[in-house]
Coordinates of N, CA and C in Angstrom, one line a residue:
Chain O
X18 N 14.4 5.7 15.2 CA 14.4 4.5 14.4 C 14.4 4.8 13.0
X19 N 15.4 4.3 12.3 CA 15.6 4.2 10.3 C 13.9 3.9 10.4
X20 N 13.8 4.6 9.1 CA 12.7 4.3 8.3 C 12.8 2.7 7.0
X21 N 12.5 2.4 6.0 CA 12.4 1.6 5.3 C 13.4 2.8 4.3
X22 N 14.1 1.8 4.0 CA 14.9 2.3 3.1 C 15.0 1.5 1.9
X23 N 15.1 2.1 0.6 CA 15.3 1.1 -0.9 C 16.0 1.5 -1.6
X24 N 17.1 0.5 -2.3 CA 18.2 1.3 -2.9 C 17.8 0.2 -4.7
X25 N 18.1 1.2 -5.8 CA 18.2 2.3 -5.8 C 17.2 3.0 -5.7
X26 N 17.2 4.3 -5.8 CA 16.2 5.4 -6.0 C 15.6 5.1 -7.5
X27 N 16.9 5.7 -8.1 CA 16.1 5.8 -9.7 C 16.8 4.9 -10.3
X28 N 16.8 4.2 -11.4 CA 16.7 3.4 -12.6 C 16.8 3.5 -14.2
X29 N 18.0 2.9 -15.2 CA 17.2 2.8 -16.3 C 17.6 2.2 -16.9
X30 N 16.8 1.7 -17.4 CA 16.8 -0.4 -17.9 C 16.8 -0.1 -19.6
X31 N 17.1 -0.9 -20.0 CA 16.0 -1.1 -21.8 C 15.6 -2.4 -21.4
X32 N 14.8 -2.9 -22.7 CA 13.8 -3.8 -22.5 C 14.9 -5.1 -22.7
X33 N 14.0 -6.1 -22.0 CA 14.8 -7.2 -21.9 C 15.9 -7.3 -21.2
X34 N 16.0 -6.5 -20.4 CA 17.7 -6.6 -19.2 C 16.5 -7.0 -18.4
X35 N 17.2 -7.2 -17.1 CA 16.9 -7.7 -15.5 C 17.3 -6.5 -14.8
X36 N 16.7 -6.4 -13.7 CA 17.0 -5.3 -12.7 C 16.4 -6.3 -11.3
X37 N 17.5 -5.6 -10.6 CA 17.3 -5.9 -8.6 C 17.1 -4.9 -7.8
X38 N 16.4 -4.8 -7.3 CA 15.8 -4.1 -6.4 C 16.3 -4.0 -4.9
X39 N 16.6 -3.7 -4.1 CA 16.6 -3.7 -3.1 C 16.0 -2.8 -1.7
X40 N 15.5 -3.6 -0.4 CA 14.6 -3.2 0.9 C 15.3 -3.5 1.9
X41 N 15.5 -2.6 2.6 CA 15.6 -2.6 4.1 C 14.6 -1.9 5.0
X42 N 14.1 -3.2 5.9 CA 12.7 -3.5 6.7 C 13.3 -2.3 8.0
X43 N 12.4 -1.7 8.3 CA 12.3 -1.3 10.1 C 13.1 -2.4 10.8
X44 N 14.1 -1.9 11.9 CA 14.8 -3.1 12.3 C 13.6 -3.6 13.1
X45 N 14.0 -5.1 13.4 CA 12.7 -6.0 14.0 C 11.2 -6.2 13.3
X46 N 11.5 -5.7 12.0 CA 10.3 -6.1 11.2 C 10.2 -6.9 10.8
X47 N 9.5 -8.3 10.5 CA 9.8 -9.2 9.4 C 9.0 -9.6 8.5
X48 N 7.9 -8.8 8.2 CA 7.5 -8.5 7.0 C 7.7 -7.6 5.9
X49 N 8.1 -7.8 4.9 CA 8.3 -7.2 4.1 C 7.3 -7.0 2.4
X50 N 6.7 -6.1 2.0 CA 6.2 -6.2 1.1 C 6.4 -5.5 -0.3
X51 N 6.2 -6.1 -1.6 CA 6.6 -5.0 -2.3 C 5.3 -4.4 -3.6
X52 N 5.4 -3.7 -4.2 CA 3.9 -3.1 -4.9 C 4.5 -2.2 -6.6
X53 N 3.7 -2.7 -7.0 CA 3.9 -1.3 -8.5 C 3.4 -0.4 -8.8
X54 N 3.1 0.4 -8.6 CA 2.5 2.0 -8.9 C 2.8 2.1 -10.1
X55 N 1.2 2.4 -11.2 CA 2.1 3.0 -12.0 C 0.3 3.9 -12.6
X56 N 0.4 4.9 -13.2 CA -0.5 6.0 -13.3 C -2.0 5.0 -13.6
X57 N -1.6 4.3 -14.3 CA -3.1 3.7 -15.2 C -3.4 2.8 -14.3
X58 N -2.8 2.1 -13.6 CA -3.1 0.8 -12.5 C -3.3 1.0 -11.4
X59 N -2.6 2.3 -10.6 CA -2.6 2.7 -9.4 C -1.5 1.6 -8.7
X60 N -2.0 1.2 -7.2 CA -1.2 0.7 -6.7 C -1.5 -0.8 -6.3
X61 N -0.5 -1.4 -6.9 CA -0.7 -3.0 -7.3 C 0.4 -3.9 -6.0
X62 N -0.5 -4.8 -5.6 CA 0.2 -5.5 -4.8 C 1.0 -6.7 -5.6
X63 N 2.2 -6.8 -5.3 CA 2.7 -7.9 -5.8 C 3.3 -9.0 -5.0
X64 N 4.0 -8.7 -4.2 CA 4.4 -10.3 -2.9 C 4.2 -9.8 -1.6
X65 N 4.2 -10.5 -0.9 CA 4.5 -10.2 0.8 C 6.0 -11.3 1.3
X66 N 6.9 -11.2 2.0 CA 7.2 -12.2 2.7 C 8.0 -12.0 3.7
X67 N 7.4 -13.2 4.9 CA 7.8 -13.1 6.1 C 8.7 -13.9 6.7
X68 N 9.6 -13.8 7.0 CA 10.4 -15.0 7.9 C 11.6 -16.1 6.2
X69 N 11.4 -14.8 5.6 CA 12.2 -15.5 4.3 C 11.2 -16.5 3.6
X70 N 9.8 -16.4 3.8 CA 9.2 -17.1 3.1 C 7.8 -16.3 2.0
X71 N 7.7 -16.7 1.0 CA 6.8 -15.9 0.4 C 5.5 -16.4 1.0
X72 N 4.5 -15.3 1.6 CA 3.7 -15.6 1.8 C 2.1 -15.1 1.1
X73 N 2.6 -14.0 0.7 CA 1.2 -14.0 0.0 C 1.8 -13.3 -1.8
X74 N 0.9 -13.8 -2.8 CA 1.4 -13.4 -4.0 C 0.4 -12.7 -4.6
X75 N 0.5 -11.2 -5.7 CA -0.1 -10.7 -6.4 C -0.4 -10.9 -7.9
X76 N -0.9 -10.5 -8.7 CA -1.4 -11.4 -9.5 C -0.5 -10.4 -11.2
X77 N 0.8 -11.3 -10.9 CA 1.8 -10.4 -11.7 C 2.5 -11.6 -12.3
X78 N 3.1 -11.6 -13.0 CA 3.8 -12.9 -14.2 C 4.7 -13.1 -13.8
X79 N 5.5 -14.7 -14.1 CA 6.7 -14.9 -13.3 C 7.8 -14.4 -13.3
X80 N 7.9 -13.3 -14.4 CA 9.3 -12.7 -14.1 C 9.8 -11.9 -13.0
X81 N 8.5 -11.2 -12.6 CA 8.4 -10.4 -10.9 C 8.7 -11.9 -10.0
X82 N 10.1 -11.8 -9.1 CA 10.5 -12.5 -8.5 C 11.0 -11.8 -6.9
X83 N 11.0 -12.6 -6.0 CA 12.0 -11.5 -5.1 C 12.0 -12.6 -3.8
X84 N 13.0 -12.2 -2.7 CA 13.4 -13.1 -1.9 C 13.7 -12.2 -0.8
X85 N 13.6 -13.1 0.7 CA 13.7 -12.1 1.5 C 15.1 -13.0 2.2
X86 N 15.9 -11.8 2.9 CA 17.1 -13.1 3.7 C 16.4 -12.9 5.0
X87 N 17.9 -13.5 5.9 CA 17.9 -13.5 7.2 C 17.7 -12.3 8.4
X88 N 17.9 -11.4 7.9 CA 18.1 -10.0 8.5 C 16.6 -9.9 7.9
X89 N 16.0 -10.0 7.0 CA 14.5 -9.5 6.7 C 14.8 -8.3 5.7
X90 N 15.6 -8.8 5.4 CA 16.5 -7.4 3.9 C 15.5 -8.2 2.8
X91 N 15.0 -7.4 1.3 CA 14.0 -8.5 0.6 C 14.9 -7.6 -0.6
X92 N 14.9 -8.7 -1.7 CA 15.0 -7.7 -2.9 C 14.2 -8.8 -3.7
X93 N 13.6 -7.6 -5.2 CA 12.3 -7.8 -5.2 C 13.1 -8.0 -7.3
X94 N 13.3 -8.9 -7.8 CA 14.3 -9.1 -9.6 C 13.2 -9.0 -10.2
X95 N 13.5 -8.2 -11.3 CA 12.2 -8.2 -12.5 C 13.3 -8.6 -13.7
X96 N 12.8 -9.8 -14.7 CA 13.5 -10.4 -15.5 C 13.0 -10.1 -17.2
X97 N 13.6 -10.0 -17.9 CA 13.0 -9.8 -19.0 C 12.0 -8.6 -19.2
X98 N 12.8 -7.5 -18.6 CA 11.7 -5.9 -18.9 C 11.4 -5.4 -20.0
X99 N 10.0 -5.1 -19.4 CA 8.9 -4.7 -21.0 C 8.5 -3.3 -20.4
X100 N 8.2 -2.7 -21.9 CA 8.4 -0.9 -21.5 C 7.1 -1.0 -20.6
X101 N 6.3 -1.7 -20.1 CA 5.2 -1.5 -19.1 C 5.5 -1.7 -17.7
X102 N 6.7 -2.0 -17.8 CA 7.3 -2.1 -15.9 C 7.6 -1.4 -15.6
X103 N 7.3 0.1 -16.6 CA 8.2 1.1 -15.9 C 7.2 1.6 -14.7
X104 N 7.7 1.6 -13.5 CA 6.8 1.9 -12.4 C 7.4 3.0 -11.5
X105 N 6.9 3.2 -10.5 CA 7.6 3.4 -9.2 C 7.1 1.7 -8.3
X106 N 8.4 1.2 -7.8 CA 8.2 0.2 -7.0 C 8.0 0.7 -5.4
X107 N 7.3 0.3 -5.0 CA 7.1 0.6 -3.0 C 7.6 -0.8 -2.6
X108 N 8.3 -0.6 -1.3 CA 8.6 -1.4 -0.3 C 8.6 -1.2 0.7
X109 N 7.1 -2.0 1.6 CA 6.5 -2.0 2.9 C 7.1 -2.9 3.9
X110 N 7.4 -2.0 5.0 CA 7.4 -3.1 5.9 C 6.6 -3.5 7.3
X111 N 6.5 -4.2 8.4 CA 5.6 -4.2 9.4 C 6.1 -5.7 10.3
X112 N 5.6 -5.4 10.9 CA 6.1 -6.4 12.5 C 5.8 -7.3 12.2
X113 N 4.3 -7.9 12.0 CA 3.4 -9.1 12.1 C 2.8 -9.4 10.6
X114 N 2.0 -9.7 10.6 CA 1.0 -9.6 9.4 C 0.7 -8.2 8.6
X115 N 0.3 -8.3 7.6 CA 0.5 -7.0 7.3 C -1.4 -7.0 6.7
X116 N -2.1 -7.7 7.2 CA -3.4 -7.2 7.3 C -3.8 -6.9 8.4
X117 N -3.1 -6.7 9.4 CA -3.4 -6.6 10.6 C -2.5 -5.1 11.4
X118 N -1.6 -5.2 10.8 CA -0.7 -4.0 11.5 C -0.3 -2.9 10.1
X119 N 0.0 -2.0 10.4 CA 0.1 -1.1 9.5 C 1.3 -1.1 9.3
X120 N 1.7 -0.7 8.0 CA 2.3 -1.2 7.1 C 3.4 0.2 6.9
X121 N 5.0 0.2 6.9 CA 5.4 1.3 6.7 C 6.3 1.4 5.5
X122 N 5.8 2.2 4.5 CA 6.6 2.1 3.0 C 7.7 3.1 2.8
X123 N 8.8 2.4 2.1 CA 10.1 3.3 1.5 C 9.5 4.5 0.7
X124 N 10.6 5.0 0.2 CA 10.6 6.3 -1.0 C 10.0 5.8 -2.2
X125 N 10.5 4.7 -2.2 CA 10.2 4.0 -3.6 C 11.3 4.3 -4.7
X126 N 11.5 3.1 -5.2 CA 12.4 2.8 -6.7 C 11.8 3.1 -7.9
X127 N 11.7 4.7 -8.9 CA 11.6 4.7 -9.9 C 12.1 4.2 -10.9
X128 N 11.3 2.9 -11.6 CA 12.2 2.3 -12.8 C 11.9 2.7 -14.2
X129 N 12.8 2.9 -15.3 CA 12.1 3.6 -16.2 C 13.0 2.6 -16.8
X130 N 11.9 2.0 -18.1 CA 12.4 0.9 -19.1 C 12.0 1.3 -20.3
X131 N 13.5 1.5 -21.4 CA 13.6 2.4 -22.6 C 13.6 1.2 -23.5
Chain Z
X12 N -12.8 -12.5 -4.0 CA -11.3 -11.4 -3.9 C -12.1 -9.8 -3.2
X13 N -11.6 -9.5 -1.8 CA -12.2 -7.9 -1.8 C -11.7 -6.9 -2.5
X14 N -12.6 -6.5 -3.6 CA -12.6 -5.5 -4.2 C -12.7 -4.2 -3.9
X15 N -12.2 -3.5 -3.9 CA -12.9 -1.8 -3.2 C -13.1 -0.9 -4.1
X16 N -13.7 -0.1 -3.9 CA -14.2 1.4 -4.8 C -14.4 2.3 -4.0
X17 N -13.4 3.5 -4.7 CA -13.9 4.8 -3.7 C -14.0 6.1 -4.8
X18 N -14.6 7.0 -4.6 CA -14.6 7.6 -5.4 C -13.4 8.2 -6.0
X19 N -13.4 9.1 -7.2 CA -12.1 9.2 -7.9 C -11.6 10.3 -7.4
X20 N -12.0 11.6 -6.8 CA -11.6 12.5 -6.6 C -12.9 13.1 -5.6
X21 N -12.1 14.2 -4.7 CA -13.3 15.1 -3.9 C -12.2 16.4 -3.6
X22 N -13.1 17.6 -3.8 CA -12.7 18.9 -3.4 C -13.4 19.1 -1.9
X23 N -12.4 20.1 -1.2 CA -13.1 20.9 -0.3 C -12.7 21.4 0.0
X24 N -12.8 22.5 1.0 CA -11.8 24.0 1.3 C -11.4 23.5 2.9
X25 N -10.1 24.6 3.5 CA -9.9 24.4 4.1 C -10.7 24.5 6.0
X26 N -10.4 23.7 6.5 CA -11.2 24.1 7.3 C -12.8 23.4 7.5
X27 N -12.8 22.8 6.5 CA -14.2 21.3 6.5 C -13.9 20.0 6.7
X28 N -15.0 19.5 6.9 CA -14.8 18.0 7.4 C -14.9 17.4 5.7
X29 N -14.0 16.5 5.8 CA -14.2 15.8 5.0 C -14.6 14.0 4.8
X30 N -15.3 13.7 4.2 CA -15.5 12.2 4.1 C -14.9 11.5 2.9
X31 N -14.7 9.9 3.2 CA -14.1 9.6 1.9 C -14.7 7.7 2.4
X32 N -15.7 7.7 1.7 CA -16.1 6.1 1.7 C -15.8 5.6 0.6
X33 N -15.4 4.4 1.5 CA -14.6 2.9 0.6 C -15.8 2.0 0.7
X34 N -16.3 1.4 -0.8 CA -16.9 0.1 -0.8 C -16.4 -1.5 -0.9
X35 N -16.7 -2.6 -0.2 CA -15.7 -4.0 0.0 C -16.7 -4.7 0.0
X36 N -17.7 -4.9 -0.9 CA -18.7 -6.1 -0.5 C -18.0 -7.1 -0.1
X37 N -17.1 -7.4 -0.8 CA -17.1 -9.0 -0.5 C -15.6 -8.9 0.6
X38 N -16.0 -8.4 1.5 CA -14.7 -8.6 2.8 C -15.0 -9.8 3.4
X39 N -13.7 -9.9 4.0 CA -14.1 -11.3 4.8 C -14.1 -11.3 5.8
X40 N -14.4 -12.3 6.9 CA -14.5 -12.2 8.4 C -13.4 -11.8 9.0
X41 N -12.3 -12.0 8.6 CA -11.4 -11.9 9.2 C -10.1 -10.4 8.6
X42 N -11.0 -9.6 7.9 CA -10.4 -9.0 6.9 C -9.9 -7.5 7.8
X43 N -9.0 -7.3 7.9 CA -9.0 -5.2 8.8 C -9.3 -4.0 7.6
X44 N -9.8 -3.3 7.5 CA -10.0 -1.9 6.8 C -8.8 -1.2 7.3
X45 N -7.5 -0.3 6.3 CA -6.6 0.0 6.4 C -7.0 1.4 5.5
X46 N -6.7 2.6 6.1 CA -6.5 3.8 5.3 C -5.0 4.3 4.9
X47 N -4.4 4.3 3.7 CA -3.1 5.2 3.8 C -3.6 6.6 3.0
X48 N -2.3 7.5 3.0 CA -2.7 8.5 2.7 C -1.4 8.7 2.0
X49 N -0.8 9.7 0.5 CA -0.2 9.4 0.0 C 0.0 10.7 -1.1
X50 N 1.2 11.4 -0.6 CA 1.7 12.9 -0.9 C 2.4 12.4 -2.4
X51 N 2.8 13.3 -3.4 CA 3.4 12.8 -4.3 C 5.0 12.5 -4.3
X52 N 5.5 11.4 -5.3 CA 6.8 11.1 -4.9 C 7.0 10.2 -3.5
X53 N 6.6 10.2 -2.9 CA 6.2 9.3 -1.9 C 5.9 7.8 -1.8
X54 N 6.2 7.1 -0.3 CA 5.4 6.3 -0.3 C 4.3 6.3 0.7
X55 N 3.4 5.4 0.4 CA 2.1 6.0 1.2 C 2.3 5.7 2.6
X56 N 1.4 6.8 3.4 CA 1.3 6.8 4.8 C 0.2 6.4 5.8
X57 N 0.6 5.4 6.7 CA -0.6 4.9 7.2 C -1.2 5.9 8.0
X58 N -2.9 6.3 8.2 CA -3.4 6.8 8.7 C -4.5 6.2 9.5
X59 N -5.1 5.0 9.6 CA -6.3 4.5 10.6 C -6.2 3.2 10.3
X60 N -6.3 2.6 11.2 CA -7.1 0.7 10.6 C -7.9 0.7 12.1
X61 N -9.3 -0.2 11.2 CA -10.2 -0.5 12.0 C -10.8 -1.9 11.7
X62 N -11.6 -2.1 12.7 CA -12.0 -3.9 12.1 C -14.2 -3.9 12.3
X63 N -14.2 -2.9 13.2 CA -15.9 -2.5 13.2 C -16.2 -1.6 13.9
X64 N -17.7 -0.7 13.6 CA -18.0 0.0 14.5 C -16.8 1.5 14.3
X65 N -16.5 1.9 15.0 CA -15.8 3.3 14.8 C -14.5 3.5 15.7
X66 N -13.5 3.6 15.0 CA -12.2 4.0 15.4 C -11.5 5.5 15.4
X67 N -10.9 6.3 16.3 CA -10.7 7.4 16.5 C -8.8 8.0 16.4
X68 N -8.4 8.3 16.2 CA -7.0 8.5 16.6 C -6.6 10.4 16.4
X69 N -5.5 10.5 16.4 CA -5.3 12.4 16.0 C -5.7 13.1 15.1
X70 N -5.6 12.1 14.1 CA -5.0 12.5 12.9 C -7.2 12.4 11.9
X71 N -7.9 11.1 12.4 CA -8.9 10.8 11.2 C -9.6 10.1 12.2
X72 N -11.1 10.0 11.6 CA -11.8 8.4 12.2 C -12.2 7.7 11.4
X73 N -12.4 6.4 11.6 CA -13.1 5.6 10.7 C -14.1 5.2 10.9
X74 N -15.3 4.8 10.0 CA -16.9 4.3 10.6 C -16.4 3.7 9.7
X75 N -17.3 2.3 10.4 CA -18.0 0.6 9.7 C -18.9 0.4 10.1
X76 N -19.9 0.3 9.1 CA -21.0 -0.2 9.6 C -21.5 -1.5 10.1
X77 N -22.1 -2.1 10.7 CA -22.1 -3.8 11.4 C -22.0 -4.2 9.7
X78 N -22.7 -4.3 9.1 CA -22.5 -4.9 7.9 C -20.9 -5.5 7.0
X79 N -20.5 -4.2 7.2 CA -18.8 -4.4 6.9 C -18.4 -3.7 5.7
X80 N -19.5 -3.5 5.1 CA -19.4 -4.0 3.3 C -19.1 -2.3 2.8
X81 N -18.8 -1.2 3.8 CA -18.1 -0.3 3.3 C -17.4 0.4 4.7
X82 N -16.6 1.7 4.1 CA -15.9 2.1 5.5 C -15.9 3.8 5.2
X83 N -16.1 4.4 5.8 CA -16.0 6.0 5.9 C -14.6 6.5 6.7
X84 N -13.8 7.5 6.1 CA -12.7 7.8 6.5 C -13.2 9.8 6.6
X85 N -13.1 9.8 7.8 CA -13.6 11.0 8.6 C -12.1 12.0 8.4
X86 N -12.2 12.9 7.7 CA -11.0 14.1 8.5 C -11.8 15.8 8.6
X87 N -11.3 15.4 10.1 CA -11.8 16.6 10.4 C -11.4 18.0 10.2
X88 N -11.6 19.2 9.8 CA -11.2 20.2 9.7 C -9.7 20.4 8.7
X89 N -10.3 19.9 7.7 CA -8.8 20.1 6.5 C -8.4 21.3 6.3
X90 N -6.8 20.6 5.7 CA -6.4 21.9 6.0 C -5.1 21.4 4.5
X91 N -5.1 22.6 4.2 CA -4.1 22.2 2.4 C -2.9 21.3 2.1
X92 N -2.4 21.0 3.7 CA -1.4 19.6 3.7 C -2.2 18.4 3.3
X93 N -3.4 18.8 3.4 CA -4.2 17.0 3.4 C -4.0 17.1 2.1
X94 N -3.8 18.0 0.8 CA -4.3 17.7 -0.3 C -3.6 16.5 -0.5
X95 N -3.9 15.0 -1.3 CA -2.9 14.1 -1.3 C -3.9 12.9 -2.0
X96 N -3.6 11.5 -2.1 CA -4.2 10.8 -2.9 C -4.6 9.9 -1.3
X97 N -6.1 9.3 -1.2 CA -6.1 8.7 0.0 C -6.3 7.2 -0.6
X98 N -5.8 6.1 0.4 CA -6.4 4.7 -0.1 C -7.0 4.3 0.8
X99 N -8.1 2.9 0.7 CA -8.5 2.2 1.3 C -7.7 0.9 1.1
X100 N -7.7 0.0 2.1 CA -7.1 -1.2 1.9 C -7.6 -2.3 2.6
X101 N -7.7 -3.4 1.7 CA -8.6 -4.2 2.8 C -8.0 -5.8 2.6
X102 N -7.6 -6.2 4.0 CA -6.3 -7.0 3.9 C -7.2 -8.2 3.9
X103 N -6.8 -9.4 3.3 CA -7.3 -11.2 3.2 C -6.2 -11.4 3.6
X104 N -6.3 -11.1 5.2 CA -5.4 -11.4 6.2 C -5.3 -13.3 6.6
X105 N -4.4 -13.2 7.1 CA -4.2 -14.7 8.1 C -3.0 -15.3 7.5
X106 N -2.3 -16.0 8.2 CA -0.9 -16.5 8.0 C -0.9 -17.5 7.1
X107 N 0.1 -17.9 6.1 CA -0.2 -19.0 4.8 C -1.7 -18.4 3.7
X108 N -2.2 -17.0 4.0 CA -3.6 -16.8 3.1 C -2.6 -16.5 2.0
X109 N -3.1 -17.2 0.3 CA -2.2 -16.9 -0.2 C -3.0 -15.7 -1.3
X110 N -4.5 -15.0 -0.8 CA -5.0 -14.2 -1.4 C -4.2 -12.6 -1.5
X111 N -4.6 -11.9 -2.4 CA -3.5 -11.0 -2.7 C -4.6 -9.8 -1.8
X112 N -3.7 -8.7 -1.4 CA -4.1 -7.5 -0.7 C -4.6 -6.5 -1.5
X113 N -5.5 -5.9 -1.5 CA -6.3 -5.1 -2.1 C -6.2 -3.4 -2.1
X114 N -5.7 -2.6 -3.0 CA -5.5 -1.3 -2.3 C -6.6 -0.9 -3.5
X115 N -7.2 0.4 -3.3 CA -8.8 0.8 -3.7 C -8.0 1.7 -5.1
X116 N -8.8 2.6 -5.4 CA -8.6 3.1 -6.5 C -7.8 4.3 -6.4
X117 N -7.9 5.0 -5.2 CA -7.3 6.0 -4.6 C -8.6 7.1 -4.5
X118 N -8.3 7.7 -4.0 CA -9.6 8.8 -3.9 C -8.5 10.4 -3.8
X119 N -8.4 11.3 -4.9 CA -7.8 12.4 -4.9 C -8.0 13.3 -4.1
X120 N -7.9 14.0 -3.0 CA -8.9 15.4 -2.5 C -8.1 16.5 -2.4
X121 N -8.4 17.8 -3.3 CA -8.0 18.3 -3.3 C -8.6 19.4 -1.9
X122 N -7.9 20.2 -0.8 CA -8.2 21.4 -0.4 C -7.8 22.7 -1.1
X123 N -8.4 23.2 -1.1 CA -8.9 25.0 -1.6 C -8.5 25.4 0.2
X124 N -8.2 27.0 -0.5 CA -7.9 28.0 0.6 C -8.9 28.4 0.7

């Protein structure tokens, strides 16, 4: 069985462009989650969503955006980048709820904003 | 909001038991205790979830005390692959909760030879 896969790997933005992200869930998963790592924060939850709907949100500004389709593919747009987004991004995925079942995360998208 | 704290770092050599407790006063009833574990470059790897009382698997165990309000992550007999960053996580689970998920501060442990 594929693992969670995220494209791209690596990244590099300057400030004020937009970047998309993209997740591909375990097949049959339809939860999808995404997170920011970054040295001084650790690791930050930022959305969950299931069934193409957002279901739970982290406590991040509205330019962190992201949508999930039909297949349970999610990509996760950050609009208006400030040299502090530069992260590694994780993208989780999982069957059911994801407080309840464990959670299985990509490589992660290193984004570096110059 | 559950908050967690675990310590920042722990040493130990190979071949010891190691512990690593997570504090959550404020969990909720319906909340699961999630361990990942988390190599560099990486994304993190799930290693135990428990909901009370003590959970077992290959790899770690977990203790909860009836109380809830912390969790101990058991590994037994380390060995220098563990070195790695561990998390606690503690989900404000349930469908439509629109509370955000909580991952701990990480806890570093280094093994020694």
């Amino acid at each position: 069985k594929a693992g969670v896969t995220q494209t791209p790997r690596y990244l590099i933005k300057t400030r004020g462009q937009q970047v998309t992200l993209s997740c591909s869930p375990i097949s049959g998963h339809r939860s999808v989650s995404w997170y920011q790592q970054t040295p001084g924060q650790g690791l930050q939850f930022l959305f969950e969503y299931f069934s193409e709907t957002q279901r739970n949100k982290g406590n991040f500004p509205g330019r962190f955006s992201g949508r999930q389709f039909s297949n349970s593919r999610s990509e996760m747009n950050v609009s208006t980048l400030e040299l502090g987004d530069s992260a590694l991004y994780l993208c989780a995925s999982s069957f059911r709820d994801i407080s309840y079942n464990e959670q299985f995360f990509g490589p992660g998208t290193r984004l570096t904003v110059l | 909001l559950a908050k967690t704290t675990q310590p920042i770092s722990m040493d130990s050599y190979e071949g010891q038991e190691v512990n690593i407790t997570c504090s959550h006063n404020n969990i909720a009833t319906n909340d699961y205790i999630t361990w990942y574990q988390q190599f560099p470059s990486q994304g993190p790897r799930f290693i135990i979830q428990g909901y009370k009382t003590k959970v077992t698997n290959e790899v770690a165990s977990l203790f909860i005390p009836a109380d809830r309000k912390s969790s101990t992550l058991s590994l037994p007999r380390v060995s220098l692959s563990d070195t790695a960053v561990y998390y606690c996580l503690v989900g404000l689970g349930g469908y439509n909760n629109t509370d955000k998920l909580i991952f701990g501060t990480g806890t570093r442990l280094q093994v020694f030879p």
